[in-house]
C-alpha cells in the first residue's frame, strides 16, 4: 500500500469528524474561559444605600452615574434592612452613611466572593474620598480563613460535576457504546443515583470535617452534592442516548466549557460579561456554586432557584434517558430481534457462530 492508501485506511471519515469535533471543543474552551475571565469588572452590582432622606436620592443618583456602571444602587430604610438583604442574597453590599461624622460604613459579604467584596470597598473609598470622607468595611458574611478567595464552593461543585459526567460516560461506553435498552437504562439510572449519593457525601466530608474549608451544614452539602452529581450524570446519559459517543463531547461543552467559567466561582456573577452572567445561573455549575455558598455562608437563604434548576436538569435527563431507551427495547409481542450469523464454521458438521 502507498502512504496515501495507508492514510486513507487509518483515518476514516468518522475519525476525522471526531478529531475536528475535539479541535472545536478545544477552541471553544479557550474562547469561553478567556472571554469570561480575562477582564473582570463589576457591572450593575445590587447595592443598597442607607442615608438621611435629604441626601439619599442624590447619593443614589451619583452612584448610578459612576463610570462603567459598576453599581445598581437602591435606597434602604436602615442598616438592619441592608444586612437582611445581603444575607438573603438580594444585594451584594451596602453603604451606611453616618450623618454625624465623616466615616461611613461599607457592608460586604466575602462569603459570596472575596474579589467582589474587595471591589465594592475600593469603589466606595474612591466615592467617599471625593467628599473628603472615609469608609470602614464590615463583612457581614465573611469567608472562612481556610477558604481562599471564597473558591472552595466552586471547586467542590466542579468536582461533583466532573464525577457526574465521567461516571455517566463510563456507564455508557462500558459495553462498547452499545445503545441502552429499557432495562439497561434503568440499571444505569439506578447506578447513577447510588454513585451520586456516595459522591455527594464524599465531597461534603472532604470540604468540611476533613479540610475545614467550608462551614455550613454537612447534610445540606451532602444533599446538594448528590443532586449536582445526579443532574450532570443524567443529562450526560441523555445526550449519549440521543447522539451516541458524541454526547460525551456535548456534555463537556455544556458543563465544562459553558458552565464552569459562567459559574461565578473565580469571579462572582456581577463581574462577568453579560453572556456568561446570563447563562451561569441556568447551568449546573453555576446553580451548584450559588447553592453551596448559600449553605456555607448565608444560612441556607436563596436556595429555591438553584435547587429548581438542578432538579430540572435531573428530571429532563432522566426522562430523556428512559424515553430514548425505548427505541432499542425489544417488542414484547415479537421477542428480541433475530441474530445474524457473523461467521460460519467450515469444519465437518460445522455450526454457525453468532
GROMACS .gro file of C-alpha atoms in nm:
model
  354
    1UNK     CA    1   0.000   0.000   0.000
    2UNK     CA    2   0.118   0.352  -0.074
    3UNK     CA    3   0.147   0.610   0.200
    4UNK     CA    4  -0.171   0.780   0.079
    5UNK     CA    5  -0.355   0.447   0.090
    6UNK     CA    6  -0.229   0.389   0.445
    7UNK     CA    7  -0.359   0.732   0.549
    8UNK     CA    8  -0.697   0.667   0.389
    9UNK     CA    9  -0.716   0.330   0.563
   10UNK     CA   10  -0.615   0.470   0.904
   11UNK     CA   11  -0.811   0.795   0.902
   12UNK     CA   12  -1.174   0.710   0.843
   13UNK     CA   13  -1.430   0.986   0.781
   14UNK     CA   14  -1.579   0.919   1.124
   15UNK     CA   15  -1.239   0.952   1.293
   16UNK     CA   16  -1.171   1.274   1.104
   17UNK     CA   17  -1.504   1.422   1.214
   18UNK     CA   18  -1.436   1.328   1.577
   19UNK     CA   19  -1.092   1.491   1.563
   20UNK     CA   20  -1.245   1.807   1.417
   21UNK     CA   21  -1.502   1.798   1.695
   22UNK     CA   22  -1.227   1.778   1.957
   23UNK     CA   23  -1.049   2.072   1.792
   24UNK     CA   24  -1.372   2.273   1.806
   25UNK     CA   25  -1.413   2.191   2.176
   26UNK     CA   26  -1.053   2.297   2.242
   27UNK     CA   27  -1.102   2.634   2.072
   28UNK     CA   28  -1.436   2.689   2.245
   29UNK     CA   29  -1.272   2.609   2.579
   30UNK     CA   30  -1.010   2.880   2.521
   31UNK     CA   31  -1.265   3.132   2.394
   32UNK     CA   32  -1.507   3.069   2.682
   33UNK     CA   33  -1.260   3.082   2.968
   34UNK     CA   34  -1.058   3.375   2.838
   35UNK     CA   35  -1.369   3.560   2.726
   36UNK     CA   36  -1.534   3.525   3.067
   37UNK     CA   37  -1.235   3.577   3.295
   38UNK     CA   38  -0.976   3.795   3.121
   39UNK     CA   39  -1.118   4.129   3.234
   40UNK     CA   40  -1.339   4.106   3.543
   41UNK     CA   41  -1.521   4.432   3.606
   42UNK     CA   42  -1.816   4.481   3.842
   43UNK     CA   43  -2.127   4.583   3.650
   44UNK     CA   44  -2.470   4.662   3.792
   45UNK     CA   45  -2.386   4.512   4.131
   46UNK     CA   46  -2.702   4.522   4.351
   47UNK     CA   47  -2.609   4.774   4.621
   48UNK     CA   48  -2.811   4.943   4.897
   49UNK     CA   49  -2.769   5.298   5.027
   50UNK     CA   50  -2.870   5.395   5.380
   51UNK     CA   51  -2.857   5.772   5.419
   52UNK     CA   52  -3.065   6.062   5.552
   53UNK     CA   53  -3.366   6.127   5.333
   54UNK     CA   54  -3.242   6.465   5.215
   55UNK     CA   55  -2.923   6.318   5.063
   56UNK     CA   56  -3.028   5.961   4.984
   57UNK     CA   57  -3.168   6.036   4.639
   58UNK     CA   58  -2.867   6.244   4.538
   59UNK     CA   59  -2.626   5.974   4.654
   60UNK     CA   60  -2.812   5.701   4.468
   61UNK     CA   61  -2.804   5.911   4.151
   62UNK     CA   62  -2.431   5.978   4.191
   63UNK     CA   63  -2.360   5.606   4.232
   64UNK     CA   64  -2.572   5.525   3.926
   65UNK     CA   65  -2.359   5.764   3.720
   66UNK     CA   66  -2.021   5.615   3.812
   67UNK     CA   67  -1.806   5.544   3.504
   68UNK     CA   68  -1.862   5.191   3.372
   69UNK     CA   69  -2.185   5.145   3.570
   70UNK     CA   70  -2.036   4.923   3.846
   71UNK     CA   71  -2.333   4.961   4.082
   72UNK     CA   72  -2.709   4.918   4.071
   73UNK     CA   73  -2.790   5.125   4.381
   74UNK     CA   74  -3.121   5.141   4.561
   75UNK     CA   75  -3.222   5.306   4.892
   76UNK     CA   76  -3.276   5.107   5.211
   77UNK     CA   77  -3.450   5.220   5.529
   78UNK     CA   78  -3.174   5.138   5.774
   79UNK     CA   79  -2.866   4.926   5.837
   80UNK     CA   80  -3.072   4.632   5.963
   81UNK     CA   81  -3.266   4.614   5.636
   82UNK     CA   82  -2.943   4.635   5.437
   83UNK     CA   83  -2.791   4.349   5.637
   84UNK     CA   84  -3.102   4.139   5.590
   85UNK     CA   85  -3.097   4.196   5.213
   86UNK     CA   86  -2.731   4.092   5.198
   87UNK     CA   87  -2.798   3.775   5.396
   88UNK     CA   88  -3.097   3.699   5.170
   89UNK     CA   89  -2.860   3.749   4.874
   90UNK     CA   90  -3.082   4.020   4.726
   91UNK     CA   91  -2.787   4.261   4.720
   92UNK     CA   92  -2.409   4.224   4.738
   93UNK     CA   93  -2.322   4.525   4.953
   94UNK     CA   94  -2.441   4.847   5.113
   95UNK     CA   95  -2.320   5.192   5.213
   96UNK     CA   96  -2.427   5.321   5.555
   97UNK     CA   97  -2.382   5.699   5.571
   98UNK     CA   98  -2.307   5.849   5.912
   99UNK     CA   99  -2.478   6.191   5.919
  100UNK     CA  100  -2.299   6.290   6.242
  101UNK     CA  101  -1.945   6.208   6.133
  102UNK     CA  102  -1.714   6.167   5.835
  103UNK     CA  103  -1.669   5.789   5.843
  104UNK     CA  104  -1.921   5.578   5.655
  105UNK     CA  105  -1.962   5.200   5.667
  106UNK     CA  106  -1.949   4.962   5.373
  107UNK     CA  107  -2.123   4.629   5.428
  108UNK     CA  108  -1.991   4.340   5.217
  109UNK     CA  109  -2.017   3.960   5.213
  110UNK     CA  110  -1.688   3.793   5.121
  111UNK     CA  111  -1.857   3.455   5.152
  112UNK     CA  112  -2.023   3.535   4.821
  113UNK     CA  113  -1.688   3.615   4.662
  114UNK     CA  114  -1.384   3.787   4.811
  115UNK     CA  115  -1.293   3.961   4.486
  116UNK     CA  116  -1.634   4.129   4.463
  117UNK     CA  117  -1.626   4.235   4.828
  118UNK     CA  118  -1.283   4.396   4.780
  119UNK     CA  119  -1.400   4.570   4.464
  120UNK     CA  120  -1.700   4.723   4.640
  121UNK     CA  121  -1.479   4.853   4.917
  122UNK     CA  122  -1.240   5.017   4.668
  123UNK     CA  123  -1.527   5.175   4.476
  124UNK     CA  124  -1.674   5.331   4.789
  125UNK     CA  125  -1.334   5.451   4.910
  126UNK     CA  126  -1.297   5.647   4.586
  127UNK     CA  127  -1.651   5.785   4.607
  128UNK     CA  128  -1.613   5.899   4.967
  129UNK     CA  129  -1.269   6.044   4.903
  130UNK     CA  130  -1.423   6.296   4.662
  131UNK     CA  131  -1.640   6.415   4.954
  132UNK     CA  132  -1.348   6.416   5.199
  133UNK     CA  133  -1.499   6.125   5.385
  134UNK     CA  134  -1.357   5.783   5.477
  135UNK     CA  135  -1.507   5.437   5.495
  136UNK     CA  136  -1.472   5.132   5.714
  137UNK     CA  137  -1.563   4.784   5.594
  138UNK     CA  138  -1.785   4.540   5.782
  139UNK     CA  139  -1.805   4.185   5.647
  140UNK     CA  140  -2.149   4.051   5.739
  141UNK     CA  141  -2.089   3.706   5.585
  142UNK     CA  142  -1.713   3.653   5.598
  143UNK     CA  143  -1.548   3.372   5.405
  144UNK     CA  144  -1.370   3.109   5.611
  145UNK     CA  145  -0.998   3.176   5.670
  146UNK     CA  146  -0.938   2.836   5.509
  147UNK     CA  147  -1.146   2.927   5.203
  148UNK     CA  148  -0.907   3.138   4.996
  149UNK     CA  149  -1.092   3.396   4.784
  150UNK     CA  150  -1.414   3.202   4.851
  151UNK     CA  151  -1.319   2.946   4.586
  152UNK     CA  152  -1.379   2.626   4.782
  153UNK     CA  153  -1.751   2.616   4.696
  154UNK     CA  154  -1.671   2.644   4.327
  155UNK     CA  155  -1.404   2.373   4.330
  156UNK     CA  156  -1.633   2.145   4.528
  157UNK     CA  157  -1.908   2.181   4.268
  158UNK     CA  158  -1.660   2.136   3.982
  159UNK     CA  159  -1.552   1.809   4.142
  160UNK     CA  160  -1.911   1.693   4.170
  161UNK     CA  161  -1.978   1.785   3.806
  162UNK     CA  162  -1.666   1.604   3.685
  163UNK     CA  163  -1.769   1.293   3.875
  164UNK     CA  164  -2.119   1.310   3.728
  165UNK     CA  165  -2.024   1.321   3.362
  166UNK     CA  166  -1.729   1.083   3.397
  167UNK     CA  167  -1.943   0.820   3.570
  168UNK     CA  168  -2.215   0.859   3.307
  169UNK     CA  169  -1.957   0.831   3.029
  170UNK     CA  170  -1.812   0.510   3.177
  171UNK     CA  171  -2.159   0.361   3.212
  172UNK     CA  172  -2.237   0.441   2.851
  173UNK     CA  173  -1.915   0.311   2.691
  174UNK     CA  174  -1.856   0.011   2.916
  175UNK     CA  175  -2.046  -0.205   2.665
  176UNK     CA  176  -1.872  -0.054   2.364
  177UNK     CA  177  -2.114   0.240   2.317
  178UNK     CA  178  -2.396  -0.011   2.287
  179UNK     CA  179  -2.731   0.175   2.286
  180UNK     CA  180  -2.921   0.126   2.609
  181UNK     CA  181  -3.247  -0.064   2.602
  182UNK     CA  182  -3.508  -0.001   2.868
  183UNK     CA  183  -3.360  -0.246   3.119
  184UNK     CA  184  -3.005  -0.120   3.071
  185UNK     CA  185  -3.123   0.242   3.101
  186UNK     CA  186  -3.293   0.164   3.432
  187UNK     CA  187  -2.976  -0.004   3.559
  188UNK     CA  188  -2.766   0.295   3.455
  189UNK     CA  189  -3.008   0.536   3.620
  190UNK     CA  190  -3.005   0.338   3.947
  191UNK     CA  191  -2.626   0.316   3.937
  192UNK     CA  192  -2.605   0.690   3.877
  193UNK     CA  193  -2.831   0.753   4.177
  194UNK     CA  194  -2.616   0.539   4.408
  195UNK     CA  195  -2.297   0.699   4.277
  196UNK     CA  196  -2.449   1.045   4.335
  197UNK     CA  197  -2.523   0.967   4.698
  198UNK     CA  198  -2.166   0.846   4.752
  199UNK     CA  199  -2.015   1.137   4.563
  200UNK     CA  200  -2.224   1.391   4.750
  201UNK     CA  201  -2.128   1.272   5.097
  202UNK     CA  202  -1.766   1.221   4.996
  203UNK     CA  203  -1.729   1.578   4.875
  204UNK     CA  204  -1.913   1.722   5.175
  205UNK     CA  205  -1.694   1.532   5.421
  206UNK     CA  206  -1.370   1.631   5.247
  207UNK     CA  207  -1.459   2.001   5.218
  208UNK     CA  208  -1.597   2.021   5.572
  209UNK     CA  209  -1.473   1.792   5.851
  210UNK     CA  210  -1.152   1.683   5.675
  211UNK     CA  211  -1.016   2.011   5.534
  212UNK     CA  212  -1.231   2.263   5.721
  213UNK     CA  213  -1.255   2.473   5.405
  214UNK     CA  214  -1.630   2.536   5.425
  215UNK     CA  215  -1.861   2.588   5.721
  216UNK     CA  216  -2.231   2.517   5.699
  217UNK     CA  217  -2.447   2.208   5.722
  218UNK     CA  218  -2.277   1.881   5.629
  219UNK     CA  219  -2.616   1.729   5.548
  220UNK     CA  220  -2.711   2.027   5.336
  221UNK     CA  221  -2.392   2.000   5.133
  222UNK     CA  222  -2.441   1.623   5.102
  223UNK     CA  223  -2.788   1.670   4.959
  224UNK     CA  224  -2.668   1.942   4.725
  225UNK     CA  225  -2.378   1.728   4.608
  226UNK     CA  226  -2.598   1.429   4.537
  227UNK     CA  227  -2.832   1.648   4.331
  228UNK     CA  228  -2.547   1.810   4.135
  229UNK     CA  229  -2.385   1.474   4.052
  230UNK     CA  230  -2.715   1.315   3.954
  231UNK     CA  231  -2.825   1.612   3.741
  232UNK     CA  232  -2.496   1.622   3.548
  233UNK     CA  233  -2.479   1.244   3.518
  234UNK     CA  234  -2.833   1.205   3.386
  235UNK     CA  235  -2.810   1.486   3.132
  236UNK     CA  236  -2.486   1.324   3.010
  237UNK     CA  237  -2.660   0.987   2.976
  238UNK     CA  238  -2.943   1.157   2.788
  239UNK     CA  239  -2.704   1.326   2.545
  240UNK     CA  240  -2.528   0.991   2.487
  241UNK     CA  241  -2.861   0.818   2.428
  242UNK     CA  242  -2.950   1.090   2.178
  243UNK     CA  243  -2.621   1.120   1.986
  244UNK     CA  244  -2.401   0.825   2.085
  245UNK     CA  245  -2.040   0.884   2.183
  246UNK     CA  246  -2.071   1.244   2.061
  247UNK     CA  247  -2.287   1.302   2.368
  248UNK     CA  248  -1.974   1.294   2.585
  249UNK     CA  249  -1.838   1.591   2.392
  250UNK     CA  250  -2.172   1.770   2.420
  251UNK     CA  251  -2.166   1.717   2.797
  252UNK     CA  252  -1.816   1.867   2.812
  253UNK     CA  253  -1.940   2.162   2.606
  254UNK     CA  254  -2.236   2.219   2.836
  255UNK     CA  255  -2.076   2.161   3.176
  256UNK     CA  256  -1.707   2.243   3.134
  257UNK     CA  257  -1.685   2.494   2.852
  258UNK     CA  258  -2.009   2.687   2.910
  259UNK     CA  259  -2.081   2.606   3.275
  260UNK     CA  260  -1.754   2.645   3.463
  261UNK     CA  261  -1.645   2.996   3.355
  262UNK     CA  262  -2.002   3.125   3.400
  263UNK     CA  263  -2.049   2.969   3.744
  264UNK     CA  264  -1.938   3.275   3.939
  265UNK     CA  265  -1.653   3.085   4.101
  266UNK     CA  266  -1.331   3.266   4.024
  267UNK     CA  267  -1.525   3.590   3.983
  268UNK     CA  268  -1.883   3.635   4.109
  269UNK     CA  269  -2.158   3.683   3.852
  270UNK     CA  270  -2.167   4.067   3.866
  271UNK     CA  271  -1.803   4.070   3.749
  272UNK     CA  272  -1.862   3.856   3.439
  273UNK     CA  273  -1.953   3.974   3.088
  274UNK     CA  274  -2.322   3.980   3.002
  275UNK     CA  275  -2.335   3.649   2.811
  276UNK     CA  276  -2.173   3.441   3.086
  277UNK     CA  277  -2.367   3.621   3.357
  278UNK     CA  278  -2.690   3.533   3.176
  279UNK     CA  279  -2.624   3.161   3.125
  280UNK     CA  280  -2.443   3.087   3.452
  281UNK     CA  281  -2.740   3.055   3.689
  282UNK     CA  282  -2.919   2.821   3.445
  283UNK     CA  283  -2.635   2.565   3.425
  284UNK     CA  284  -2.543   2.306   3.691
  285UNK     CA  285  -2.201   2.454   3.788
  286UNK     CA  286  -2.350   2.800   3.844
  287UNK     CA  287  -2.656   2.678   4.030
  288UNK     CA  288  -2.442   2.446   4.242
  289UNK     CA  289  -2.184   2.714   4.330
  290UNK     CA  290  -2.454   2.962   4.434
  291UNK     CA  291  -2.628   2.697   4.647
  292UNK     CA  292  -2.304   2.582   4.813
  293UNK     CA  293  -2.218   2.939   4.915
  294UNK     CA  294  -2.570   2.993   5.045
  295UNK     CA  295  -2.543   2.683   5.263
  296UNK     CA  296  -2.194   2.773   5.386
  297UNK     CA  297  -2.227   3.147   5.450
  298UNK     CA  298  -2.585   3.273   5.413
  299UNK     CA  299  -2.781   3.045   5.649
  300UNK     CA  300  -2.929   2.849   5.358
  301UNK     CA  301  -3.107   3.152   5.211
  302UNK     CA  302  -3.180   3.195   4.838
  303UNK     CA  303  -3.170   2.821   4.765
  304UNK     CA  304  -3.503   2.775   4.588
  305UNK     CA  305  -3.393   2.900   4.246
  306UNK     CA  306  -3.072   2.697   4.209
  307UNK     CA  307  -3.231   2.381   4.351
  308UNK     CA  308  -3.511   2.409   4.097
  309UNK     CA  309  -3.254   2.450   3.820
  310UNK     CA  310  -3.063   2.139   3.928
  311UNK     CA  311  -3.385   1.942   3.974
  312UNK     CA  312  -3.498   2.040   3.624
  313UNK     CA  313  -3.172   1.912   3.472
  314UNK     CA  314  -3.208   1.587   3.669
  315UNK     CA  315  -3.572   1.533   3.567
  316UNK     CA  316  -3.513   1.618   3.200
  317UNK     CA  317  -3.203   1.398   3.185
  318UNK     CA  318  -3.380   1.103   3.346
  319UNK     CA  319  -3.691   1.136   3.131
  320UNK     CA  320  -3.493   1.160   2.807
  321UNK     CA  321  -3.270   0.867   2.901
  322UNK     CA  322  -3.566   0.639   2.972
  323UNK     CA  323  -3.774   0.757   2.676
  324UNK     CA  324  -3.488   0.722   2.427
  325UNK     CA  325  -3.409   0.375   2.558
  326UNK     CA  326  -3.748   0.257   2.434
  327UNK     CA  327  -3.618   0.286   2.076
  328UNK     CA  328  -3.383  -0.005   2.145
  329UNK     CA  329  -3.614  -0.221   2.358
  330UNK     CA  330  -3.744  -0.546   2.203
  331UNK     CA  331  -4.109  -0.566   2.107
  332UNK     CA  332  -4.276  -0.790   2.370
  333UNK     CA  333  -4.503  -0.941   2.102
  334UNK     CA  334  -4.219  -1.046   1.871
  335UNK     CA  335  -3.933  -1.101   2.115
  336UNK     CA  336  -3.574  -0.992   2.064
  337UNK     CA  337  -3.453  -0.938   1.708
  338UNK     CA  338  -3.301  -1.235   1.532
  339UNK     CA  339  -2.923  -1.257   1.540
  340UNK     CA  340  -2.747  -1.254   1.205
  341UNK     CA  341  -2.468  -1.511   1.180
  342UNK     CA  342  -2.132  -1.338   1.187
  343UNK     CA  343  -1.919  -1.631   1.069
  344UNK     CA  344  -1.957  -1.993   0.958
  345UNK     CA  345  -1.756  -2.287   1.089
  346UNK     CA  346  -1.644  -2.488   0.783
  347UNK     CA  347  -1.536  -2.795   0.979
  348UNK     CA  348  -1.721  -3.123   0.919
  349UNK     CA  349  -2.062  -3.093   1.075
  350UNK     CA  350  -1.979  -2.724   1.111
  351UNK     CA  351  -2.205  -2.491   1.305
  352UNK     CA  352  -2.277  -2.120   1.285
  353UNK     CA  353  -2.111  -1.878   1.528
  354UNK     CA  354  -2.310  -1.568   1.627
   0.00000   0.00000   0.00000
